[in-house]
Short mmCIF file of C-alpha atoms and ligand atoms in Angstrom, two decimals:
data_model
loop_
_atom_site.label_atom_id
_atom_site.label_comp_id
_atom_site.label_asym_id
_atom_site.label_seq_id
_atom_site.Cartn_x
_atom_site.Cartn_y
_atom_site.Cartn_z
CA MET A 712 22.84 -1.71 13.95
CA ASN A 713 22.62 0.96 16.64
CA PHE A 714 18.85 1.27 16.47
CA SER A 715 18.31 -2.40 17.29
CA LYS A 716 20.26 -2.00 20.52
CA LEU A 717 18.03 0.74 21.92
CA PRO A 718 16.73 -0.61 25.25
CA GLN A 719 13.21 0.72 24.58
CA LEU A 720 12.95 -1.03 21.21
CA VAL A 721 10.90 -4.20 20.83
CA ASP A 722 11.23 -6.28 17.73
CA MET A 723 7.72 -7.15 16.53
CA ARG A 724 8.59 -8.01 12.98
CA GLY A 725 6.33 -10.84 11.86
CA GLU A 726 4.13 -10.53 14.93
CA LEU A 727 1.72 -7.79 13.91
CA LYS A 728 -1.37 -8.31 11.77
CA SER A 729 -0.43 -8.81 8.12
CA LYS A 730 -1.78 -10.12 4.87
CA GLY A 731 1.18 -11.01 2.68
CA THR A 732 4.37 -8.99 2.83
CA TYR A 733 5.61 -5.69 1.49
CA SER A 734 8.10 -6.02 -1.35
CA LYS A 735 11.73 -5.00 -1.01
CA ARG A 736 12.68 -1.42 -1.68
CA SER A 737 13.95 -0.70 -5.17
CA LYS A 738 15.74 2.42 -3.91
CA THR A 739 18.06 3.34 -1.06
CA ILE A 740 16.42 5.11 1.86
CA THR A 741 17.07 8.83 1.63
CA HIS A 742 14.23 10.17 3.80
CA ARG A 743 13.14 9.49 7.34
CA VAL A 744 9.48 10.54 7.32
CA TRP A 745 7.79 11.49 10.58
CA HIS A 746 4.11 10.81 11.17
CA HIS A 747 1.65 10.82 14.01
CA SER A 748 -1.37 8.55 14.22
CA LEU A 749 -4.12 11.10 14.91
CA THR A 750 -5.41 8.78 17.59
CA LYS A 751 -5.34 10.16 21.14
CA LYS A 752 -2.20 8.81 22.73
CA HIS A 753 -3.76 7.31 25.86
CA LEU A 754 -6.48 5.37 24.02
CA ALA A 755 -6.34 1.59 23.78
CA GLY A 756 -6.14 1.80 19.99
CA SER A 757 -3.08 4.04 20.00
CA ASP A 758 -0.42 1.41 19.45
CA ALA A 759 1.34 -0.54 16.73
CA ALA A 760 -0.97 -3.57 16.96
CA SER A 761 -4.10 -1.45 16.43
CA PHE A 762 -2.56 0.45 13.53
CA ALA A 763 -1.62 -2.87 11.94
CA ASP A 764 -5.22 -4.11 12.28
CA TYR A 765 -6.51 -0.90 10.72
CA HIS A 766 -4.03 -0.88 7.84
CA VAL A 767 -4.60 -4.54 7.00
CA ASN A 768 -8.32 -4.95 7.65
CA THR A 769 -9.63 -1.56 6.57
CA LEU A 770 -7.07 -0.23 4.12
CA GLY A 771 -6.24 -3.65 2.68
CA TRP A 772 -2.48 -3.12 2.96
CA PRO A 773 0.00 -6.00 3.44
CA GLY A 774 0.92 -4.81 6.95
CA VAL A 775 1.20 -1.76 9.17
CA GLY A 776 2.40 1.17 7.05
CA TYR A 777 5.39 2.19 9.20
CA THR A 778 8.75 0.63 9.97
CA PHE A 779 8.83 2.11 13.49
CA ILE A 780 5.98 3.04 15.81
CA ILE A 781 6.65 4.97 19.01
CA GLU A 782 4.04 4.26 21.70
CA PRO A 783 3.75 6.96 24.43
CA LYS A 784 1.36 4.84 26.50
CA ASN A 785 3.87 2.02 26.85
CA LEU A 786 6.65 3.31 29.07
CA ILE A 787 9.89 1.40 29.49
CA ASN A 788 12.44 1.97 32.25
CA THR A 789 15.88 2.11 30.69
CA PRO A 790 19.31 2.92 32.15
CA ASN A 791 18.85 6.35 30.56
CA GLY A 792 15.47 6.98 32.14
CA LYS A 793 11.84 6.45 31.10
CA ARG A 794 11.28 5.97 27.42
CA ALA A 795 8.25 5.43 25.19
CA ARG A 796 8.36 1.98 23.63
CA ILE A 797 9.57 1.80 20.03
CA VAL A 798 8.06 -1.03 17.99
CA TYR A 799 10.19 -2.31 15.12
CA ALA A 800 7.54 -3.54 12.68
CA HIS A 801 9.20 -4.36 9.35
CA ASP A 802 12.70 -4.98 8.04
CA ILE A 803 14.30 -1.66 7.09
CA ASP A 804 14.49 -2.73 3.45
CA ARG A 805 10.72 -3.32 3.09
CA ARG A 806 8.78 -0.72 1.14
CA THR A 807 5.82 -0.03 3.41
CA TYR A 808 2.91 2.24 2.50
CA HIS A 809 2.98 5.64 4.16
CA VAL A 810 3.89 8.31 1.61
CA GLY A 811 2.48 6.97 -1.66
CA ASN A 812 4.80 7.43 -4.59
CA SER A 813 7.73 8.13 -2.27
CA ASN A 814 7.52 4.83 -0.40
CA GLN A 815 10.51 3.26 -2.17
CA PHE A 816 13.01 5.65 -0.62
CA ALA A 817 11.19 6.79 2.51
CA LEU A 818 11.34 5.20 5.95
CA GLY A 819 8.10 5.62 7.92
CA ILE A 820 8.20 6.47 11.62
CA CYS A 821 4.92 7.02 13.43
CA VAL A 822 4.56 8.57 16.85
CA ALA A 823 1.25 7.38 18.32
CA GLY A 824 -0.90 10.28 19.42
CA ASP A 825 -2.94 13.13 18.02
CA TYR A 826 -0.65 16.09 18.40
CA ARG A 827 -3.24 18.55 17.24
CA SER A 828 -4.43 18.28 20.84
CA ASP A 829 -2.19 15.82 22.72
CA THR A 830 0.95 17.17 24.31
CA MET A 831 4.19 15.33 23.75
CA ASP A 832 5.72 13.95 26.95
CA ASP A 833 9.41 13.71 27.82
CA ALA A 834 9.62 9.92 27.47
CA THR A 835 8.28 10.20 23.91
CA ILE A 836 10.56 13.08 22.99
CA ALA A 837 13.50 11.05 24.30
CA SER A 838 12.55 8.04 22.18
CA ILE A 839 12.19 10.21 19.08
CA ALA A 840 15.65 11.67 19.68
CA ASP A 841 17.21 8.28 20.54
CA LEU A 842 15.80 6.61 17.44
CA HIS A 843 16.81 9.51 15.25
CA SER A 844 20.42 9.55 16.42
CA ALA A 845 20.69 5.75 16.09
CA LEU A 846 19.37 5.87 12.51
CA VAL A 847 21.83 8.65 11.67
CA LYS A 848 24.69 6.54 13.07
CA ASP A 849 23.42 3.54 11.10
CA ASN A 850 23.40 5.63 7.95
CA ILE A 851 19.70 4.96 7.34
CA GLY A 852 18.37 8.01 5.50
CA LYS A 853 19.85 11.44 4.98
CA ASN A 854 16.94 13.85 5.38
CA ASP A 855 14.18 14.18 7.93
CA THR A 856 10.79 15.31 6.67
CA SER A 857 7.23 15.29 7.83
CA HIS A 858 4.50 13.47 5.91
CA SER A 859 3.13 16.83 4.78
CA GLU A 860 6.50 17.79 3.29
CA MET A 861 6.48 14.84 0.89
CA PRO A 862 5.20 15.40 -2.68
CA GLY A 863 1.42 15.69 -2.91
CA TYR A 864 0.75 15.77 0.81
CA SER A 865 1.02 19.45 1.80
CA TRP A 866 -2.55 19.34 3.11
CA LYS A 867 -1.94 16.42 5.50
CA ALA A 868 -2.24 17.13 9.19
CA CYS A 869 0.80 14.93 9.62
CA CYS A 870 3.05 15.34 11.40
CA VAL A 871 1.86 18.44 13.24
CA TYR A 872 4.63 18.27 15.84
CA ASP A 873 7.94 19.96 15.13
CA TYR A 874 10.17 16.98 14.45
CA ARG A 875 13.15 19.28 13.87
CA LYS A 876 13.08 20.40 17.48
CA LEU A 877 12.28 16.99 18.87
CA ILE A 878 15.19 15.20 17.25
CA LYS A 879 17.42 17.79 18.91
CA TRP A 880 15.80 17.26 22.33
CA GLN A 881 14.35 20.75 22.23
CA GLY A 882 10.93 19.85 23.56
CA ALA A 883 7.47 20.09 22.06
CA THR A 884 5.98 23.21 20.56
CA THR A 885 2.55 24.20 19.39
CA PRO A 886 1.19 22.12 16.53
CA VAL A 887 1.97 23.16 13.00
CA THR A 888 -1.21 23.96 11.07
CA PRO A 889 -1.45 22.08 7.77
CA SER A 890 -2.10 23.84 4.47
CA PRO A 891 -5.70 23.77 3.27
CA ALA A 892 -6.61 20.79 1.12
CA PRO A 893 -6.32 21.42 -2.62
CA ASN A 894 -9.31 21.04 -4.92
CA THR A 895 -8.03 17.77 -6.33
CA TYR A 896 -5.71 15.05 -5.23
CA THR A 897 -3.70 12.64 -7.38
CA ILE A 898 -3.86 9.03 -6.19
CA GLN A 899 -0.52 7.61 -5.04
CA GLU A 900 0.59 4.07 -4.23
CA GLY A 901 -1.41 2.41 -1.49
CA ASP A 902 -4.02 5.19 -1.34
CA THR A 903 -7.62 4.34 -0.64
CA LEU A 904 -10.36 6.85 0.11
CA TRP A 905 -10.06 5.56 3.66
CA SER A 906 -6.34 6.26 3.90
CA ILE A 907 -6.78 9.68 2.29
CA ALA A 908 -9.49 10.57 4.76
CA HIS A 909 -8.29 8.80 7.90
CA LYS A 910 -8.95 11.92 9.97
CA ASP A 911 -5.78 13.14 8.43
CA GLY A 912 -6.67 15.92 6.03
CA ALA A 913 -7.04 19.56 6.89
CA GLY A 914 -8.87 18.23 9.90
CA GLY A 915 -11.25 15.34 9.75
CA VAL A 916 -11.71 14.66 6.05
CA GLN A 917 -14.42 12.01 5.91
CA VAL A 918 -14.75 9.16 3.45
CA GLU A 919 -18.45 9.94 2.89
CA ASP A 920 -17.54 13.47 1.80
CA LEU A 921 -14.94 12.16 -0.63
CA ILE A 922 -17.47 9.72 -2.08
CA LYS A 923 -20.00 12.56 -2.43
CA ALA A 924 -17.42 14.78 -4.13
CA ASN A 925 -16.57 12.05 -6.65
CA PRO A 926 -19.89 10.67 -7.87
CA GLY A 927 -18.40 8.96 -10.94
CA ILE A 928 -15.66 7.13 -9.08
CA ASP A 929 -15.79 3.61 -7.72
CA PRO A 930 -13.99 4.01 -4.38
CA SER A 931 -12.82 0.41 -4.57
CA LYS A 932 -11.07 0.88 -7.91
CA LEU A 933 -8.69 3.79 -7.47
CA GLN A 934 -5.74 3.88 -9.84
CA ILE A 935 -2.36 5.49 -9.22
CA GLY A 936 -2.25 8.83 -11.05
CA GLN A 937 -6.03 9.22 -11.05
CA LYS A 938 -7.35 12.58 -9.84
CA ILE A 939 -10.10 12.83 -7.28
CA ASN A 940 -11.94 15.86 -5.94
CA PHE A 941 -11.90 16.96 -2.37
CA GLY A 942 -15.13 18.93 -2.83
CA ASN A 943 -16.72 19.76 0.49
CA ALA A 944 -14.42 17.29 2.24
CA LYS A 945 -11.73 19.92 2.53
CA ASP A 946 -14.01 22.34 4.33
CA VAL A 947 -14.82 20.01 7.19
CA ILE A 948 -14.15 21.65 10.53
CA VAL A 949 -11.47 20.14 12.75
CA GLN A 950 -12.98 17.93 15.40
CA PRO A 951 -10.62 17.64 18.33
CA ASP A 952 -11.60 14.18 19.45
CA ILE A 953 -12.33 12.04 16.45
CA LYS A 954 -12.53 8.36 17.25
CA GLU A 955 -10.76 5.59 15.38
CA ASP A 956 -12.86 5.13 12.28
CA HIS A 957 -12.91 1.46 11.56
CA GLU A 958 -15.16 1.67 8.54
CA THR A 959 -16.25 -1.51 6.88
CA SER A 960 -13.52 -2.81 4.70
CA ASN A 961 -13.43 -2.56 0.94
CA SER A 962 -10.45 -4.76 0.66
CA GLY A 963 -11.15 -6.59 -2.57
CA ASP A 964 -10.89 -10.17 -3.69
CA GLU A 965 -8.23 -12.47 -2.27
CA THR A 966 -7.61 -14.35 -5.54
CA ILE A 967 -7.22 -11.10 -7.47
CA ARG A 968 -4.83 -9.93 -4.79
CA SER A 969 -2.80 -13.12 -5.22
CA ILE A 970 -2.79 -12.57 -9.01
CA GLN A 971 -1.46 -9.05 -8.40
CA LYS A 972 1.22 -10.41 -6.09
CA THR A 973 2.35 -12.96 -8.66
CA LEU A 974 2.41 -10.28 -11.37
CA ASN A 975 4.64 -8.17 -9.15
CA SER A 976 7.00 -10.89 -8.04
CA ARG A 977 7.29 -12.71 -11.35
CA TYR A 978 7.00 -9.78 -13.77
CA LYS A 979 7.83 -6.70 -11.64
CA ALA A 980 4.44 -5.21 -12.43
CA GLY A 981 4.47 -2.69 -9.58
CA LEU A 982 0.78 -3.17 -8.82
CA VAL A 983 -0.98 -2.18 -5.64
CA PHE A 984 -2.48 -5.26 -4.00
CA ASP A 985 -5.97 -3.87 -3.86
CA GLY A 986 -7.75 -7.05 -4.90
CA PHE A 987 -9.70 -5.29 -7.64
CA ASN A 988 -9.63 -5.95 -11.36
CA GLY A 989 -8.75 -2.60 -12.90
CA PRO A 990 -7.00 -1.54 -16.12
CA LYS A 991 -3.53 -1.71 -14.52
CA THR A 992 -3.96 -5.32 -13.49
CA LYS A 993 -5.21 -6.22 -16.95
CA LYS A 994 -2.33 -4.41 -18.60
CA ALA A 995 0.14 -6.19 -16.33
CA LEU A 996 -1.38 -9.52 -17.30
CA ILE A 997 -0.98 -8.74 -21.01
CA LYS A 998 2.65 -7.85 -20.30
CA ALA A 999 3.04 -11.20 -18.55
CA LEU A 1000 1.61 -12.92 -21.63
CA GLN A 1001 3.96 -11.03 -23.95
CA THR A 1002 6.93 -11.80 -21.69
CA GLU A 1003 6.13 -15.52 -21.69
CA LEU A 1004 5.63 -15.62 -25.47
CA ASN A 1005 8.99 -13.92 -25.91
CA LYS A 1006 10.71 -16.20 -23.45
CA GLN A 1007 9.24 -19.47 -24.64
CA PHE A 1008 8.78 -18.84 -28.37
CA LYS A 1009 11.27 -16.06 -29.14
CA THR A 1010 8.47 -13.94 -30.59
CA GLY A 1011 10.27 -10.65 -30.04
CA LEU A 1012 7.16 -8.76 -28.98
CA VAL A 1013 7.31 -5.32 -27.46
CA VAL A 1014 6.20 -5.81 -23.85
CA ASP A 1015 3.80 -2.88 -23.69
CA GLY A 1016 0.70 -4.41 -22.14
CA LYS A 1017 -1.39 -3.56 -25.18
CA TRP A 1018 -3.42 -6.08 -27.10
CA GLY A 1019 -2.46 -5.56 -30.74
CA SER A 1020 -2.18 -7.48 -33.99
CA LYS A 1021 1.41 -8.57 -33.35
CA THR A 1022 0.59 -10.06 -29.98
CA LYS A 1023 -2.46 -11.75 -31.44
CA ALA A 1024 -0.37 -13.24 -34.24
CA ALA A 1025 2.13 -14.60 -31.73
CA ILE A 1026 -0.49 -16.42 -29.62
CA VAL A 1027 0.00 -20.15 -29.22
CA THR A 1028 -2.82 -22.50 -28.33
CA VAL A 1029 -3.07 -23.49 -24.68
CA LYS A 1030 -5.01 -26.70 -24.14
CA LYS A 1031 -5.71 -29.48 -21.68
CA GLY A 1032 -2.59 -30.91 -20.07
CA ALA A 1033 -0.59 -27.72 -20.61
CA LYS A 1034 1.53 -26.60 -17.66
CA GLY A 1035 3.44 -23.47 -16.86
CA ASN A 1036 3.27 -19.70 -16.82
CA LEU A 1037 1.18 -19.33 -19.98
CA THR A 1038 -1.45 -21.58 -18.43
CA TRP A 1039 -1.31 -19.42 -15.33
CA VAL A 1040 -1.88 -16.29 -17.45
CA LEU A 1041 -4.92 -17.98 -19.00
CA GLN A 1042 -6.26 -19.00 -15.58
CA ALA A 1043 -5.72 -15.51 -14.17
CA ALA A 1044 -7.39 -13.87 -17.18
CA LEU A 1045 -10.41 -16.18 -16.90
CA TYR A 1046 -10.67 -15.43 -13.19
CA LEU A 1047 -10.54 -11.67 -13.80
CA GLU A 1048 -13.38 -12.05 -16.30
CA GLY A 1049 -15.46 -13.84 -13.70
CA TYR A 1050 -14.83 -17.44 -14.78
CA ASN A 1051 -13.20 -19.26 -11.89
CA PRO A 1052 -10.89 -22.10 -12.97
CA GLY A 1053 -10.79 -23.46 -9.41
CA SER A 1054 -7.20 -22.96 -8.50
CA LEU A 1055 -4.59 -20.90 -10.30
CA ASP A 1056 -2.10 -23.75 -10.27
CA SER A 1057 -0.61 -23.28 -13.77
CA ILE A 1058 -1.96 -26.67 -14.84
CA PHE A 1059 -4.68 -26.87 -17.50
CA GLY A 1060 -7.03 -29.40 -15.86
CA LYS A 1061 -10.79 -29.90 -15.49
CA GLY A 1062 -11.40 -26.60 -13.69
CA THR A 1063 -9.66 -24.56 -16.37
CA GLU A 1064 -11.44 -26.47 -19.12
CA SER A 1065 -14.84 -25.83 -17.56
CA ALA A 1066 -14.16 -22.11 -16.94
CA LEU A 1067 -12.85 -21.74 -20.49
CA SER A 1068 -15.90 -23.47 -22.01
CA LYS A 1069 -18.28 -21.19 -20.09
CA PHE A 1070 -16.31 -18.15 -21.20
CA GLN A 1071 -16.27 -19.23 -24.86
CA LYS A 1072 -19.99 -19.91 -24.75
CA ALA A 1073 -20.70 -16.51 -23.21
CA LYS A 1074 -18.56 -14.77 -25.85
CA LYS A 1075 -20.17 -16.78 -28.65
CA ILE A 1076 -16.92 -18.18 -29.97
CA ALA A 1077 -16.19 -21.84 -30.74
CA VAL A 1078 -16.40 -23.94 -27.57
CA ASP A 1079 -13.35 -26.01 -28.44
CA LYS A 1080 -11.82 -26.28 -24.96
CA LYS A 1081 -8.63 -24.72 -26.27
CA ALA A 1082 -7.45 -21.17 -25.76
CA GLY A 1083 -6.14 -19.78 -29.03
CA LYS A 1084 -6.25 -16.45 -30.84
CA ALA A 1085 -10.04 -16.03 -30.59
CA THR A 1086 -10.13 -16.75 -26.86
CA PHE A 1087 -7.17 -14.52 -25.97
CA THR A 1088 -8.65 -11.74 -28.09
CA GLU A 1089 -11.88 -11.95 -26.10
CA LEU A 1090 -9.91 -12.03 -22.85
CA PHE A 1091 -7.60 -9.15 -23.58
CA SER A 1092 -9.02 -6.77 -26.17
CA LEU A 1093 -11.16 -3.96 -24.80
ZN1 ZN B 1292 1.23 10.53 8.11
#
């Protein structure tokens, strides 16, 4: 790989703040997407480590959202001259969060700095051009685009620098002004109100404004495809020196996040690890149940994630001593309903029995310590 031999590149894979890992890409990289961080380039927080903290702690993502981060404040002397440090944060084939529904095929490159007001220096321009030509030689991606040129993001103030000129060593120009925010926005993968706001809209969109504009929406339970209103948020005036907004985190429940991870790895559910029990997680769990019934009992169910009469008829009884994926589905379903079986270890032991009994009692069905048709119906029907 040519990019890994760049003298200004430091390999920090596995060293930055993380919570789990991003899954592998399901598609070949076709786009190199250019971002900036909207944090003033000389500030302490304008580097890969701080972005990783923000993305993990505040946005609840598995790791920093970019594969490469260029840091203007960390200068490196190379045989070719001074260069801004390039941090290599994740394996190229990891699908990080940076452009929502396009993440699978888009490589994220972030240049630290707020180029609505910062000027780009020569060492940074050189690193942008060096990295770009190395990636081209390595055949990683075909097209260069800015964040705001990706579907759904025309209103993003990212990147405001002219990446087309920079990758050709043509120097910095005046910032590009983003389009005004639309009236509504459709939630994409990895989005939270915090990531949508993140000082990154048509200038300083604030989370509080988004919450105000969407009174019926629980900001912790956003679903991909859901529409939210920008309301007054889009009219906020650009503030030239907005500080890093480390709002309190809304990062969900760890056990639910681990359930979502298992659903993705074992059943390819494609969930966002938001740690919240929403309809997509529930649907994925029903699909897991249908998949296991098909696999273990040849029931031939359609794996559609819907609780219907055929699925109900195919249910087998799960009871004490049972082990395996069906027991895990039961444990996960109980946990999502608020009945903690202790650990989700796929073994029907005392903890599962006690959680099940409490659930059955609450639902006024027979407390028989076995999960059969009645119990699964209560767990999975609406
Ligand atoms: Zn961006």
